[in-house]
Coordinates of C-alpha atoms in Angstrom, one line a residue:
X29 CA 0.0 0.0 0.0
X30 CA 1.5 3.3 -1.0
X31 CA 1.6 6.5 1.0
X32 CA -1.4 8.0 -0.8
X33 CA -3.6 5.0 0.0
X34 CA -2.4 5.0 3.7
X35 CA -3.3 8.7 3.9
X36 CA -6.7 7.9 2.6
X37 CA -7.1 5.0 5.0
X38 CA -6.2 7.2 7.9
X39 CA -8.7 9.8 6.7
X40 CA -11.4 7.2 6.6
X41 CA -10.5 6.0 10.1
X42 CA -10.1 9.5 11.5
X43 CA -12.1 9.8 14.7
X44 CA -11.5 6.1 15.6
X45 CA -8.8 4.7 17.8
X46 CA -7.0 3.0 15.0
X47 CA -4.6 5.6 13.6
X48 CA -3.3 6.5 17.0
X49 CA -3.2 2.9 18.3
X50 CA -1.2 1.9 15.2
X51 CA 1.3 4.7 15.7
X52 CA 1.7 3.8 19.4
X53 CA 2.3 0.2 18.5
X54 CA 4.7 1.1 15.7
X55 CA 6.6 3.4 18.2
X56 CA 7.0 0.4 20.5
X57 CA 8.2 -1.7 17.6
X58 CA 10.8 0.8 16.6
X59 CA 11.9 1.5 20.2
X60 CA 12.5 -2.2 20.7
X61 CA 14.6 -2.5 17.5
X62 CA 16.7 0.7 17.3
X63 CA 18.6 0.5 20.6
X64 CA 19.4 -3.2 20.3
X65 CA 19.7 -3.8 16.6
X66 CA 19.2 -7.5 17.4
X67 CA 16.9 -8.2 14.4
X68 CA 13.2 -8.4 13.9
X69 CA 11.6 -11.9 13.6
X70 CA 8.1 -12.0 12.2
X71 CA 5.9 -15.0 12.7
X72 CA 2.3 -15.9 12.1
X73 CA 0.2 -18.9 13.0
X74 CA 0.1 -22.1 11.1
X75 CA -3.0 -20.9 9.3
X76 CA -1.9 -17.3 8.8
X77 CA 1.5 -16.3 7.4
X78 CA 2.1 -12.5 7.5
X79 CA 3.6 -12.2 4.0
X80 CA 2.0 -8.9 3.3
X81 CA 3.3 -7.3 6.5
X82 CA 6.8 -8.6 5.8
X83 CA 6.8 -7.0 2.4
X84 CA 5.6 -3.7 3.7
X85 CA 8.1 -3.6 6.5
X86 CA 10.9 -4.4 3.9
X87 CA 9.7 -1.4 1.9
X88 CA 9.5 0.9 5.0
X89 CA 13.0 -0.2 6.0
X90 CA 14.3 0.9 2.6
X91 CA 12.3 4.2 2.5
X92 CA 13.0 5.3 6.0
X93 CA 16.7 4.4 6.2
X94 CA 16.0 2.0 9.1
X95 CA 17.3 -1.4 7.9
X96 CA 16.4 -2.9 11.3
X97 CA 12.7 -2.7 10.3
X98 CA 13.2 -5.4 7.6
X99 CA 12.0 -8.6 9.2
X100 CA 13.1 -12.2 9.0
X101 CA 9.9 -14.1 8.1
X102 CA 9.7 -17.2 10.2
X103 CA 7.6 -19.9 8.6
X104 CA 5.8 -23.0 9.9
X105 CA 6.5 -25.0 6.7
X106 CA 9.7 -24.6 4.8
X107 CA 10.1 -26.7 1.7
X108 CA 13.4 -27.8 0.1
X109 CA 14.3 -25.4 -2.7
X110 CA 12.6 -22.4 -1.1
X111 CA 14.7 -19.2 -1.6
X112 CA 16.8 -18.1 1.4
X113 CA 14.4 -15.4 2.5
X114 CA 11.6 -17.9 2.7
X115 CA 13.6 -20.8 4.2
X116 CA 13.6 -19.8 7.8
X117 CA 11.7 -22.2 10.0
X118 CA 10.4 -22.2 13.5
X119 CA 13.7 -23.4 14.8
X120 CA 15.0 -19.8 14.4
X121 CA 12.8 -18.7 17.3
X122 CA 14.9 -20.9 19.6
X123 CA 17.9 -18.7 18.9
X124 CA 16.1 -15.5 19.7
X125 CA 17.3 -13.9 22.9
X126 CA 18.4 -10.6 24.3
X127 CA 18.3 -7.9 21.8
X128 CA 15.9 -9.7 19.4
X129 CA 12.4 -8.5 18.7
X130 CA 9.7 -11.0 17.9
X131 CA 6.5 -9.8 16.3
X132 CA 3.7 -12.4 16.3
X133 CA 0.7 -11.9 14.1
X134 CA -2.1 -14.1 15.4
X135 CA -5.7 -13.6 14.2
X136 CA -6.6 -16.8 15.9
X137 CA -5.1 -18.8 18.8
X138 CA -1.7 -20.2 17.8
X139 CA -0.9 -23.9 18.4
X140 CA 0.8 -24.9 21.6
X141 CA 4.2 -25.4 19.9
X142 CA 4.4 -21.8 18.7
X143 CA 3.2 -20.4 22.0
X144 CA 6.0 -22.4 23.8
X145 CA 8.6 -21.2 21.4
X146 CA 7.5 -17.6 21.9
X147 CA 7.5 -18.1 25.7
X148 CA 11.0 -19.5 25.5
X149 CA 12.2 -16.6 23.4
X150 CA 10.8 -14.1 25.9
X151 CA 12.4 -15.9 28.8
X152 CA 15.7 -15.7 26.9
X153 CA 15.4 -11.9 26.7
X154 CA 13.6 -11.3 23.4
X155 CA 11.0 -8.5 23.2
X156 CA 7.7 -9.9 22.1
X157 CA 5.0 -7.9 20.4
X158 CA 1.7 -9.1 19.0
X159 CA -0.9 -8.1 16.5
X160 CA -3.7 -10.4 17.5
X161 CA -7.4 -11.3 17.5
X162 CA -7.8 -11.1 21.3
X163 CA -6.4 -14.5 22.6
X164 CA -5.6 -14.1 26.2
X165 CA -2.5 -16.3 26.1
X166 CA -1.0 -14.4 23.2
X167 CA -1.6 -11.1 25.0
X168 CA 0.0 -12.6 28.2
X169 CA 3.2 -13.4 26.3
X170 CA 3.5 -10.0 24.7
X171 CA 5.3 -7.0 26.1
X172 CA 3.1 -4.9 23.8
X173 CA -0.1 -6.0 22.0
X174 CA -2.5 -4.4 19.6
X175 CA -5.7 -6.4 19.5
X176 CA -8.2 -6.3 16.6
X177 CA -11.3 -8.0 17.8
X178 CA -14.0 -9.3 15.5
X179 CA -16.3 -6.4 16.3
X180 CA -13.5 -3.7 15.9
X181 CA -14.9 -2.2 12.7
X182 CA -11.6 -2.9 10.9
X183 CA -9.8 -6.1 10.1
X184 CA -6.3 -7.2 11.0
X185 CA -4.9 -6.6 7.4
X186 CA -6.0 -2.9 7.6
X187 CA -4.3 -2.5 11.0
X188 CA -1.1 -4.1 9.6
X189 CA -1.1 -1.4 6.8
X190 CA -1.4 1.3 9.4
X191 CA 1.3 -0.2 11.6
X192 CA 3.9 -0.8 8.9
X193 CA 3.4 2.8 7.5
X194 CA 3.7 4.3 10.9
X195 CA 6.9 2.2 11.7
X196 CA 8.7 3.9 8.8
X197 CA 7.7 7.5 9.7
X198 CA 10.4 9.8 10.9
X199 CA 8.1 11.6 13.4
X200 CA 7.7 8.7 15.8
X201 CA 8.8 9.4 19.4
X202 CA 12.3 8.5 20.2
X203 CA 13.0 5.2 22.0
X204 CA 12.1 4.9 25.7
X205 CA 14.8 4.7 28.2
X206 CA 18.3 6.2 28.3
X207 CA 20.1 6.5 25.0
X208 CA 23.7 5.5 24.7
X209 CA 26.3 8.2 25.2
X210 CA 27.6 7.6 21.6
X211 CA 24.1 8.3 20.2
X212 CA 23.7 11.5 22.2
X213 CA 27.2 12.7 21.2
X214 CA 26.4 11.9 17.5
X215 CA 23.1 14.0 17.7
X216 CA 25.0 16.9 19.4
X217 CA 27.7 16.8 16.6
X218 CA 25.0 16.8 13.9
X219 CA 23.4 19.9 15.5
X220 CA 26.7 21.7 16.0
X221 CA 27.8 21.1 12.4
X222 CA 24.5 21.9 10.8
X223 CA 24.3 25.1 8.8
X224 CA 22.4 28.0 10.5
X225 CA 18.8 28.3 9.5
X226 CA 18.0 30.6 6.6
X227 CA 16.7 34.1 7.5
X228 CA 14.3 35.7 5.2

């Protein structure tokens, strides 16, 4: 979905909670990625693979200059001969630990095996976020969740468009928590070396 369509979608949804909720969730996603640079793992359920969200996040990573937004799509079924970017199986979740961010898209309740892997990744230090349909166990595993219930007035695909577009925006709040000294010094150097504003 291009920027014009996202703008129209936001206009249609103005006055609802969804544009703001998507921006807040996208801000949490970015703030979990930027300080750690541990990689973004994107996984769906056995019935729902979030291809579309993966593609949009890859685009947003390129357009925003934030390569950490480009996810690794973790798949339930990997076939021999699949290209490398489609050949990452659930075993990858077992290697997720501190610094990694795991985004689970679960319109319905995931199977017990996926829930256990996500639980283990969280215990190993990964940040877990979910776009979900309201399952209590999914929400319980998530550090941050955005729930799209059946009676929400929008569907999960629409919310994924809003989240991916917001994740690439430059106007999101800066990450929570203290920033590293090197980052603060870099910002200061940029401001000190910037040309003075034009006076008219």
